[in-house]
């Protein structure tokens, strides 16, 4: 858990209008095994096996380049940011992941990266993101990037 305490602290959670909805997000993993994970619940053996089958064994972080500072951007801006983000990643190992609202009305495209937490946070800061999702091998967390909030374990209240 010690690597989860590295937020840079430029924003407060209340500066991100979607902060509370992070705990309700569903992750759609675009790996060889179709997988949807509801972050309101702890991941079970099926979800963890699906992550491993998608090339995500152990720890990893998720980051999106879309909607900088947690504020909605128009579709064209988000598409350009995603294209530039993926180009900047180049050949770095990653798995495409979408964060989706429970009703499917909101989607943010991003990636899962099997990098150290601090490296994923640094990437999120570069792409003006409030936070990342971090998977510690057992549970998902919201970890501040531009936001000064401490790590927040997901799936513990549902």
PDB file of C-alpha atoms in Angstrom:
ATOM      1  CA  UNK A   1       0.000   0.000   0.000  1.00  0.00           C
ATOM      2  CA  UNK A   2       2.908   2.391   0.468  1.00  0.00           C
ATOM      3  CA  UNK A   3       3.070   3.134  -3.262  1.00  0.00           C
ATOM      4  CA  UNK A   4      -0.501   4.509  -3.114  1.00  0.00           C
ATOM      5  CA  UNK A   5       0.463   7.616  -1.162  1.00  0.00           C
ATOM      6  CA  UNK A   6       1.918   9.778  -3.931  1.00  0.00           C
ATOM      7  CA  UNK A   7      -0.814  12.225  -5.041  1.00  0.00           C
ATOM      8  CA  UNK A   8       0.426  15.601  -6.240  1.00  0.00           C
ATOM      9  CA  UNK A   9      -2.425  17.607  -4.689  1.00  0.00           C
ATOM     10  CA  UNK A  10      -3.288  20.482  -7.015  1.00  0.00           C
ATOM     11  CA  UNK A  11      -7.069  19.981  -6.824  1.00  0.00           C
ATOM     12  CA  UNK A  12      -9.574  19.035  -4.174  1.00  0.00           C
ATOM     13  CA  UNK A  13     -12.022  16.179  -4.859  1.00  0.00           C
ATOM     14  CA  UNK A  14     -14.878  18.693  -4.938  1.00  0.00           C
ATOM     15  CA  UNK A  15     -13.131  20.432  -7.875  1.00  0.00           C
ATOM     16  CA  UNK A  16     -13.894  17.336  -9.989  1.00  0.00           C
ATOM     17  CA  UNK A  17     -17.644  17.199 -10.695  1.00  0.00           C
ATOM     18  CA  UNK A  18     -17.520  13.445 -11.293  1.00  0.00           C
ATOM     19  CA  UNK A  19     -15.501  12.484  -8.209  1.00  0.00           C
ATOM     20  CA  UNK A  20     -18.339  10.677  -6.381  1.00  0.00           C
ATOM     21  CA  UNK A  21     -19.230   8.673  -9.496  1.00  0.00           C
ATOM     22  CA  UNK A  22     -15.790   7.006  -9.636  1.00  0.00           C
ATOM     23  CA  UNK A  23     -17.066   4.376  -7.188  1.00  0.00           C
ATOM     24  CA  UNK A  24     -19.990   3.499  -9.502  1.00  0.00           C
ATOM     25  CA  UNK A  25     -17.949   3.083 -12.676  1.00  0.00           C
ATOM     26  CA  UNK A  26     -17.963  -0.113 -14.682  1.00  0.00           C
ATOM     27  CA  UNK A  27     -14.729  -1.058 -16.417  1.00  0.00           C
ATOM     28  CA  UNK A  28     -14.949  -2.626 -19.864  1.00  0.00           C
ATOM     29  CA  UNK A  29     -11.694  -4.431 -20.577  1.00  0.00           C
ATOM     30  CA  UNK A  30     -10.938  -4.878 -24.301  1.00  0.00           C
ATOM     31  CA  UNK A  31      -8.745  -7.940 -23.926  1.00  0.00           C
ATOM     32  CA  UNK A  32      -8.997 -11.427 -25.379  1.00  0.00           C
ATOM     33  CA  UNK A  33     -11.661 -12.258 -22.786  1.00  0.00           C
ATOM     34  CA  UNK A  34     -14.610  -9.812 -22.811  1.00  0.00           C
ATOM     35  CA  UNK A  35     -14.857  -8.452 -19.302  1.00  0.00           C
ATOM     36  CA  UNK A  36     -16.979  -5.892 -17.447  1.00  0.00           C
ATOM     37  CA  UNK A  37     -16.169  -5.089 -13.825  1.00  0.00           C
ATOM     38  CA  UNK A  38     -18.551  -3.143 -11.584  1.00  0.00           C
ATOM     39  CA  UNK A  39     -16.322  -1.144  -9.227  1.00  0.00           C
ATOM     40  CA  UNK A  40     -19.131  -0.909  -6.672  1.00  0.00           C
ATOM     41  CA  UNK A  41     -18.339  -4.549  -5.830  1.00  0.00           C
ATOM     42  CA  UNK A  42     -15.056  -6.246  -4.985  1.00  0.00           C
ATOM     43  CA  UNK A  43     -13.653  -8.195  -7.931  1.00  0.00           C
ATOM     44  CA  UNK A  44     -14.230 -11.915  -7.623  1.00  0.00           C
ATOM     45  CA  UNK A  45     -12.263 -14.867  -8.974  1.00  0.00           C
ATOM     46  CA  UNK A  46     -13.936 -14.589 -12.430  1.00  0.00           C
ATOM     47  CA  UNK A  47     -12.953 -10.927 -12.779  1.00  0.00           C
ATOM     48  CA  UNK A  48      -9.408 -11.513 -11.556  1.00  0.00           C
ATOM     49  CA  UNK A  49      -9.004 -14.463 -13.945  1.00  0.00           C
ATOM     50  CA  UNK A  50     -10.282 -12.245 -16.776  1.00  0.00           C
ATOM     51  CA  UNK A  51      -7.739  -9.561 -15.917  1.00  0.00           C
ATOM     52  CA  UNK A  52      -4.925 -12.109 -15.948  1.00  0.00           C
ATOM     53  CA  UNK A  53      -6.164 -13.500 -19.301  1.00  0.00           C
ATOM     54  CA  UNK A  54      -6.122  -9.930 -20.662  1.00  0.00           C
ATOM     55  CA  UNK A  55      -2.451  -9.545 -19.754  1.00  0.00           C
ATOM     56  CA  UNK A  56      -2.970  -7.800 -16.429  1.00  0.00           C
ATOM     57  CA  UNK A  57      -1.624 -10.117 -13.734  1.00  0.00           C
ATOM     58  CA  UNK A  58      -0.800  -8.450 -10.453  1.00  0.00           C
ATOM     59  CA  UNK A  59      -0.856  -4.688 -10.051  1.00  0.00           C
ATOM     60  CA  UNK A  60      -1.700  -2.076 -12.683  1.00  0.00           C
ATOM     61  CA  UNK A  61      -3.144   1.397 -13.076  1.00  0.00           C
ATOM     62  CA  UNK A  62      -5.840   2.793 -15.324  1.00  0.00           C
ATOM     63  CA  UNK A  63      -5.723   6.249 -16.853  1.00  0.00           C
ATOM     64  CA  UNK A  64      -7.687   8.180 -19.451  1.00  0.00           C
ATOM     65  CA  UNK A  65      -6.646  11.287 -21.349  1.00  0.00           C
ATOM     66  CA  UNK A  66     -10.261  12.416 -21.706  1.00  0.00           C
ATOM     67  CA  UNK A  67     -12.121  15.149 -19.809  1.00  0.00           C
ATOM     68  CA  UNK A  68      -9.142  16.973 -18.290  1.00  0.00           C
ATOM     69  CA  UNK A  69      -9.447  18.111 -14.666  1.00  0.00           C
ATOM     70  CA  UNK A  70     -12.654  16.033 -14.413  1.00  0.00           C
ATOM     71  CA  UNK A  71     -14.625  18.464 -16.567  1.00  0.00           C
ATOM     72  CA  UNK A  72     -16.510  17.241 -19.632  1.00  0.00           C
ATOM     73  CA  UNK A  73     -14.864  17.997 -22.962  1.00  0.00           C
ATOM     74  CA  UNK A  74     -16.595  17.779 -26.323  1.00  0.00           C
ATOM     75  CA  UNK A  75     -16.372  14.546 -28.336  1.00  0.00           C
ATOM     76  CA  UNK A  76     -13.889  15.958 -30.868  1.00  0.00           C
ATOM     77  CA  UNK A  77     -11.525  17.151 -28.137  1.00  0.00           C
ATOM     78  CA  UNK A  78     -11.699  13.807 -26.327  1.00  0.00           C
ATOM     79  CA  UNK A  79     -11.110  11.910 -29.590  1.00  0.00           C
ATOM     80  CA  UNK A  80      -8.029  14.013 -30.341  1.00  0.00           C
ATOM     81  CA  UNK A  81      -6.701  13.592 -26.807  1.00  0.00           C
ATOM     82  CA  UNK A  82      -7.209   9.807 -26.975  1.00  0.00           C
ATOM     83  CA  UNK A  83      -5.472   9.572 -30.359  1.00  0.00           C
ATOM     84  CA  UNK A  84      -2.506  11.632 -29.120  1.00  0.00           C
ATOM     85  CA  UNK A  85      -2.360   9.693 -25.837  1.00  0.00           C
ATOM     86  CA  UNK A  86      -2.284   6.302 -27.575  1.00  0.00           C
ATOM     87  CA  UNK A  87       0.349   7.577 -30.026  1.00  0.00           C
ATOM     88  CA  UNK A  88       2.470   8.806 -27.101  1.00  0.00           C
ATOM     89  CA  UNK A  89       2.235   5.364 -25.454  1.00  0.00           C
ATOM     90  CA  UNK A  90       3.609   3.811 -28.618  1.00  0.00           C
ATOM     91  CA  UNK A  91       4.644   0.222 -28.052  1.00  0.00           C
ATOM     92  CA  UNK A  92       4.393   0.401 -24.249  1.00  0.00           C
ATOM     93  CA  UNK A  93       2.414  -2.616 -23.019  1.00  0.00           C
ATOM     94  CA  UNK A  94      -1.165  -1.637 -22.269  1.00  0.00           C
ATOM     95  CA  UNK A  95      -4.719  -2.931 -22.464  1.00  0.00           C
ATOM     96  CA  UNK A  96      -7.575  -0.749 -23.695  1.00  0.00           C
ATOM     97  CA  UNK A  97     -10.157  -0.121 -20.976  1.00  0.00           C
ATOM     98  CA  UNK A  98     -13.268   2.043 -20.964  1.00  0.00           C
ATOM     99  CA  UNK A  99     -14.796   3.513 -17.821  1.00  0.00           C
ATOM    100  CA  UNK A 100     -18.578   3.444 -18.253  1.00  0.00           C
ATOM    101  CA  UNK A 101     -21.384   4.824 -16.100  1.00  0.00           C
ATOM    102  CA  UNK A 102     -23.837   2.161 -14.878  1.00  0.00           C
ATOM    103  CA  UNK A 103     -26.482   3.377 -17.351  1.00  0.00           C
ATOM    104  CA  UNK A 104     -23.979   3.461 -20.238  1.00  0.00           C
ATOM    105  CA  UNK A 105     -24.583   7.167 -20.898  1.00  0.00           C
ATOM    106  CA  UNK A 106     -21.008   8.248 -20.088  1.00  0.00           C
ATOM    107  CA  UNK A 107     -17.879   6.560 -21.430  1.00  0.00           C
ATOM    108  CA  UNK A 108     -14.235   7.511 -20.952  1.00  0.00           C
ATOM    109  CA  UNK A 109     -11.664   5.654 -23.019  1.00  0.00           C
ATOM    110  CA  UNK A 110      -8.311   4.802 -21.528  1.00  0.00           C
ATOM    111  CA  UNK A 111      -5.781   2.098 -20.821  1.00  0.00           C
ATOM    112  CA  UNK A 112      -4.559  -0.229 -18.128  1.00  0.00           C
ATOM    113  CA  UNK A 113      -0.798  -0.097 -17.630  1.00  0.00           C
ATOM    114  CA  UNK A 114       1.281  -2.678 -15.746  1.00  0.00           C
ATOM    115  CA  UNK A 115       3.562   0.076 -14.446  1.00  0.00           C
ATOM    116  CA  UNK A 116       4.449   1.201 -10.924  1.00  0.00           C
ATOM    117  CA  UNK A 117       1.752   3.351  -9.347  1.00  0.00           C
ATOM    118  CA  UNK A 118       3.937   6.470  -9.323  1.00  0.00           C
ATOM    119  CA  UNK A 119       4.570   6.142 -13.083  1.00  0.00           C
ATOM    120  CA  UNK A 120       0.835   5.839 -13.822  1.00  0.00           C
ATOM    121  CA  UNK A 121       0.149   8.879 -11.634  1.00  0.00           C
ATOM    122  CA  UNK A 122       2.849  10.851 -13.452  1.00  0.00           C
ATOM    123  CA  UNK A 123       1.216   9.966 -16.776  1.00  0.00           C
ATOM    124  CA  UNK A 124      -2.188  11.032 -15.408  1.00  0.00           C
ATOM    125  CA  UNK A 125      -0.752  14.353 -14.248  1.00  0.00           C
ATOM    126  CA  UNK A 126       0.747  14.931 -17.702  1.00  0.00           C
ATOM    127  CA  UNK A 127      -2.728  14.320 -19.205  1.00  0.00           C
ATOM    128  CA  UNK A 128      -4.437  16.597 -16.616  1.00  0.00           C
ATOM    129  CA  UNK A 129      -6.367  13.887 -14.769  1.00  0.00           C
ATOM    130  CA  UNK A 130      -7.777  14.201 -11.274  1.00  0.00           C
ATOM    131  CA  UNK A 131      -7.095  10.582 -10.392  1.00  0.00           C
ATOM    132  CA  UNK A 132      -6.303   7.090 -11.584  1.00  0.00           C
ATOM    133  CA  UNK A 133      -7.730   3.702 -10.770  1.00  0.00           C
ATOM    134  CA  UNK A 134      -5.188   1.351  -9.219  1.00  0.00           C
ATOM    135  CA  UNK A 135      -5.550  -2.428  -8.880  1.00  0.00           C
ATOM    136  CA  UNK A 136      -3.413  -3.899  -6.098  1.00  0.00           C
ATOM    137  CA  UNK A 137      -3.988  -7.523  -7.098  1.00  0.00           C
ATOM    138  CA  UNK A 138      -7.098  -7.808  -4.929  1.00  0.00           C
ATOM    139  CA  UNK A 139      -9.044  -4.524  -4.964  1.00  0.00           C
ATOM    140  CA  UNK A 140      -9.484  -1.377  -7.013  1.00  0.00           C
ATOM    141  CA  UNK A 141      -8.626   2.036  -5.606  1.00  0.00           C
ATOM    142  CA  UNK A 142      -9.052   5.648  -6.674  1.00  0.00           C
ATOM    143  CA  UNK A 143      -5.701   7.373  -6.215  1.00  0.00           C
ATOM    144  CA  UNK A 144      -5.329  11.123  -6.632  1.00  0.00           C
ATOM    145  CA  UNK A 145      -3.152  12.449  -9.435  1.00  0.00           C
ATOM    146  CA  UNK A 146      -3.927  16.170  -9.620  1.00  0.00           C
ATOM    147  CA  UNK A 147      -6.226  15.705  -6.628  1.00  0.00           C
ATOM    148  CA  UNK A 148      -4.999  15.812  -3.048  1.00  0.00           C
ATOM    149  CA  UNK A 149      -7.324  13.032  -1.798  1.00  0.00           C
ATOM    150  CA  UNK A 150      -5.824   9.985  -0.174  1.00  0.00           C
ATOM    151  CA  UNK A 151      -6.310   6.536  -1.720  1.00  0.00           C
ATOM    152  CA  UNK A 152      -9.930   5.381  -1.685  1.00  0.00           C
ATOM    153  CA  UNK A 153     -10.678   1.641  -1.785  1.00  0.00           C
ATOM    154  CA  UNK A 154     -13.626   0.765  -3.992  1.00  0.00           C
ATOM    155  CA  UNK A 155     -16.160  -2.019  -3.621  1.00  0.00           C
ATOM    156  CA  UNK A 156     -16.392  -1.829   0.145  1.00  0.00           C
ATOM    157  CA  UNK A 157     -19.865  -0.301   0.568  1.00  0.00           C
ATOM    158  CA  UNK A 158     -21.958  -2.324  -1.910  1.00  0.00           C
TER     159      UNK A 158
END
